[in-house]
Amino acid sequence: METSPFVETVPLDRHGAVATSSPPYLNTVVSGRCDLSPRDLFKKLLAVETDMGRKPHEKSRYLPRVIDIDILYLSDEDRPIVIQDDDLVVPHPRLKNRPFFLEPLATWGIGEPL
């Protein structure tokens, strides 16, 4: 498993403007292998969020939260996995438009993912 350095980014509101009323976020990207199905991985990550103190009302976008874990991309033997469910979309639909994803990826030399 690899983890990027932590990168501090400014919070954005739903229009993409800096949300001055919220503190900055710490972001990192993790890459590794997993034997779980995408759905089981998603469930495990939700459990981690809950264990770390994330509350159900924090599931809304654009609100400050204790932790937020997103699945950006999945592959199986170098073939991309695409999921379009109500609660899980992979690759992450806003991956290319979010500095808090792109800045940690850039520390690995990944400038334009997917």
mmCIF file of C-alpha atoms in Angstrom:
data_model
loop_
_atom_site.group_PDB
_atom_site.id
_atom_site.type_symbol
_atom_site.label_atom_id
_atom_site.label_comp_id
_atom_site.label_asym_id
_atom_site.label_seq_id
_atom_site.Cartn_x
_atom_site.Cartn_y
_atom_site.Cartn_z
ATOM 1 C CA MET A 1 0.000 0.000 0.000
ATOM 2 C CA GLU A 2 1.190 3.501 -0.800
ATOM 3 C CA THR A 3 0.042 6.747 0.766
ATOM 4 C CA SER A 4 0.674 10.199 -0.649
ATOM 5 C CA PRO A 5 1.899 12.995 1.605
ATOM 6 C CA PHE A 6 -0.865 14.935 3.327
ATOM 7 C CA VAL A 7 -1.878 18.057 1.451
ATOM 8 C CA GLU A 8 -3.839 20.904 3.024
ATOM 9 C CA THR A 9 -6.537 22.288 0.744
ATOM 10 C CA VAL A 10 -9.155 24.978 1.124
ATOM 11 C CA PRO A 11 -12.773 23.866 1.513
ATOM 12 C CA LEU A 12 -15.066 24.521 -1.434
ATOM 13 C CA ASP A 13 -18.762 25.303 -1.432
ATOM 14 C CA ARG A 14 -21.253 23.726 -3.815
ATOM 15 C CA HIS A 15 -20.376 26.311 -6.486
ATOM 16 C CA GLY A 16 -16.647 25.618 -6.310
ATOM 17 C CA ALA A 17 -15.851 28.843 -4.444
ATOM 18 C CA VAL A 18 -13.700 28.861 -1.311
ATOM 19 C CA ALA A 19 -15.859 28.286 1.771
ATOM 20 C CA THR A 20 -14.335 30.865 4.111
ATOM 21 C CA SER A 21 -16.438 29.730 7.074
ATOM 22 C CA SER A 22 -14.859 26.250 7.125
ATOM 23 C CA PRO A 23 -11.349 25.229 8.186
ATOM 24 C CA PRO A 24 -8.908 23.759 5.632
ATOM 25 C CA TYR A 25 -8.925 20.028 4.982
ATOM 26 C CA LEU A 26 -6.081 17.541 5.167
ATOM 27 C CA ASN A 27 -6.134 15.179 2.190
ATOM 28 C CA THR A 28 -4.210 12.106 1.166
ATOM 29 C CA VAL A 29 -4.554 9.387 -1.438
ATOM 30 C CA VAL A 30 -4.015 5.697 -0.756
ATOM 31 C CA SER A 31 -3.298 3.097 -3.401
ATOM 32 C CA GLY A 32 -3.156 -0.622 -2.817
ATOM 33 C CA ARG A 33 -4.592 -4.052 -3.471
ATOM 34 C CA CYS A 34 -7.705 -5.425 -1.826
ATOM 35 C CA ASP A 35 -9.410 -8.806 -1.904
ATOM 36 C CA LEU A 36 -12.816 -7.338 -1.081
ATOM 37 C CA SER A 37 -15.509 -6.746 -3.664
ATOM 38 C CA PRO A 38 -16.098 -3.049 -4.461
ATOM 39 C CA ARG A 39 -19.351 -3.140 -2.462
ATOM 40 C CA ASP A 40 -17.652 -4.761 0.563
ATOM 41 C CA LEU A 41 -14.789 -2.241 0.370
ATOM 42 C CA PHE A 42 -17.341 0.574 0.322
ATOM 43 C CA LYS A 43 -19.075 -0.868 3.416
ATOM 44 C CA LYS A 44 -15.746 -1.181 5.252
ATOM 45 C CA LEU A 45 -14.842 2.426 4.446
ATOM 46 C CA LEU A 46 -18.231 3.632 5.715
ATOM 47 C CA ALA A 47 -17.599 1.682 8.937
ATOM 48 C CA VAL A 48 -14.194 3.372 9.318
ATOM 49 C CA GLU A 49 -15.847 6.783 8.906
ATOM 50 C CA THR A 50 -18.417 5.891 11.576
ATOM 51 C CA ASP A 51 -15.737 4.522 13.927
ATOM 52 C CA MET A 52 -13.793 7.775 13.539
ATOM 53 C CA GLY A 53 -16.825 9.813 14.570
ATOM 54 C CA ARG A 54 -18.551 10.771 11.349
ATOM 55 C CA LYS A 55 -22.240 11.351 11.990
ATOM 56 C CA PRO A 56 -25.087 10.554 9.556
ATOM 57 C CA HIS A 57 -25.914 14.252 9.115
ATOM 58 C CA GLU A 58 -22.344 14.754 7.835
ATOM 59 C CA LYS A 59 -23.145 12.736 4.722
ATOM 60 C CA SER A 60 -24.283 15.922 2.989
ATOM 61 C CA ARG A 61 -21.767 17.378 0.573
ATOM 62 C CA TYR A 62 -19.974 20.614 1.337
ATOM 63 C CA LEU A 63 -20.292 20.437 5.119
ATOM 64 C CA PRO A 64 -17.302 20.236 7.464
ATOM 65 C CA ARG A 65 -16.782 16.674 8.673
ATOM 66 C CA VAL A 66 -14.431 14.616 10.801
ATOM 67 C CA ILE A 67 -13.508 12.194 7.994
ATOM 68 C CA ASP A 68 -14.543 11.570 4.402
ATOM 69 C CA ILE A 69 -13.218 8.546 2.519
ATOM 70 C CA ASP A 70 -13.906 8.327 -1.203
ATOM 71 C CA ILE A 71 -13.154 5.563 -3.692
ATOM 72 C CA LEU A 72 -11.642 7.408 -6.620
ATOM 73 C CA TYR A 73 -10.788 4.536 -8.947
ATOM 74 C CA LEU A 74 -10.802 0.732 -8.944
ATOM 75 C CA SER A 75 -9.280 -1.773 -11.330
ATOM 76 C CA ASP A 76 -9.046 -5.518 -11.677
ATOM 77 C CA GLU A 77 -5.835 -6.693 -13.337
ATOM 78 C CA ASP A 78 -5.372 -3.223 -14.877
ATOM 79 C CA ARG A 79 -8.939 -3.144 -16.259
ATOM 80 C CA PRO A 80 -10.982 -0.228 -14.880
ATOM 81 C CA ILE A 81 -14.004 -1.118 -12.792
ATOM 82 C CA VAL A 82 -17.043 1.063 -13.486
ATOM 83 C CA ILE A 83 -19.921 1.196 -11.006
ATOM 84 C CA GLN A 84 -23.039 3.353 -11.399
ATOM 85 C CA ASP A 85 -25.187 2.700 -8.322
ATOM 86 C CA ASP A 86 -27.292 5.145 -6.315
ATOM 87 C CA ASP A 87 -24.792 5.193 -3.440
ATOM 88 C CA LEU A 88 -21.528 4.215 -5.168
ATOM 89 C CA VAL A 89 -20.109 5.608 -8.412
ATOM 90 C CA VAL A 90 -16.632 4.566 -9.572
ATOM 91 C CA PRO A 91 -14.573 6.186 -10.977
ATOM 92 C CA HIS A 92 -15.462 9.119 -8.736
ATOM 93 C CA PRO A 93 -17.581 11.438 -10.912
ATOM 94 C CA ARG A 94 -15.869 14.644 -9.772
ATOM 95 C CA LEU A 95 -12.310 13.329 -9.647
ATOM 96 C CA LYS A 96 -10.937 15.637 -12.341
ATOM 97 C CA ASN A 97 -12.549 18.753 -10.836
ATOM 98 C CA ARG A 98 -11.485 18.555 -7.215
ATOM 99 C CA PRO A 99 -8.162 20.014 -6.018
ATOM 100 C CA PHE A 100 -8.385 17.919 -2.840
ATOM 101 C CA PHE A 101 -8.106 14.806 -5.046
ATOM 102 C CA LEU A 102 -5.711 16.201 -7.638
ATOM 103 C CA GLU A 103 -3.137 17.781 -5.306
ATOM 104 C CA PRO A 104 -2.321 14.549 -3.436
ATOM 105 C CA LEU A 105 -2.278 12.644 -6.758
ATOM 106 C CA ALA A 106 0.167 15.224 -8.127
ATOM 107 C CA THR A 107 2.658 14.253 -5.397
ATOM 108 C CA TRP A 108 2.880 10.910 -7.230
ATOM 109 C CA GLY A 109 3.339 12.638 -10.575
ATOM 110 C CA ILE A 110 -0.234 11.964 -11.668
ATOM 111 C CA GLY A 111 -1.413 15.184 -13.265
ATOM 112 C CA GLU A 112 -4.528 14.207 -15.223
ATOM 113 C CA PRO A 113 -6.058 11.006 -13.827
ATOM 114 C CA LEU A 114 -8.266 8.822 -15.969
#
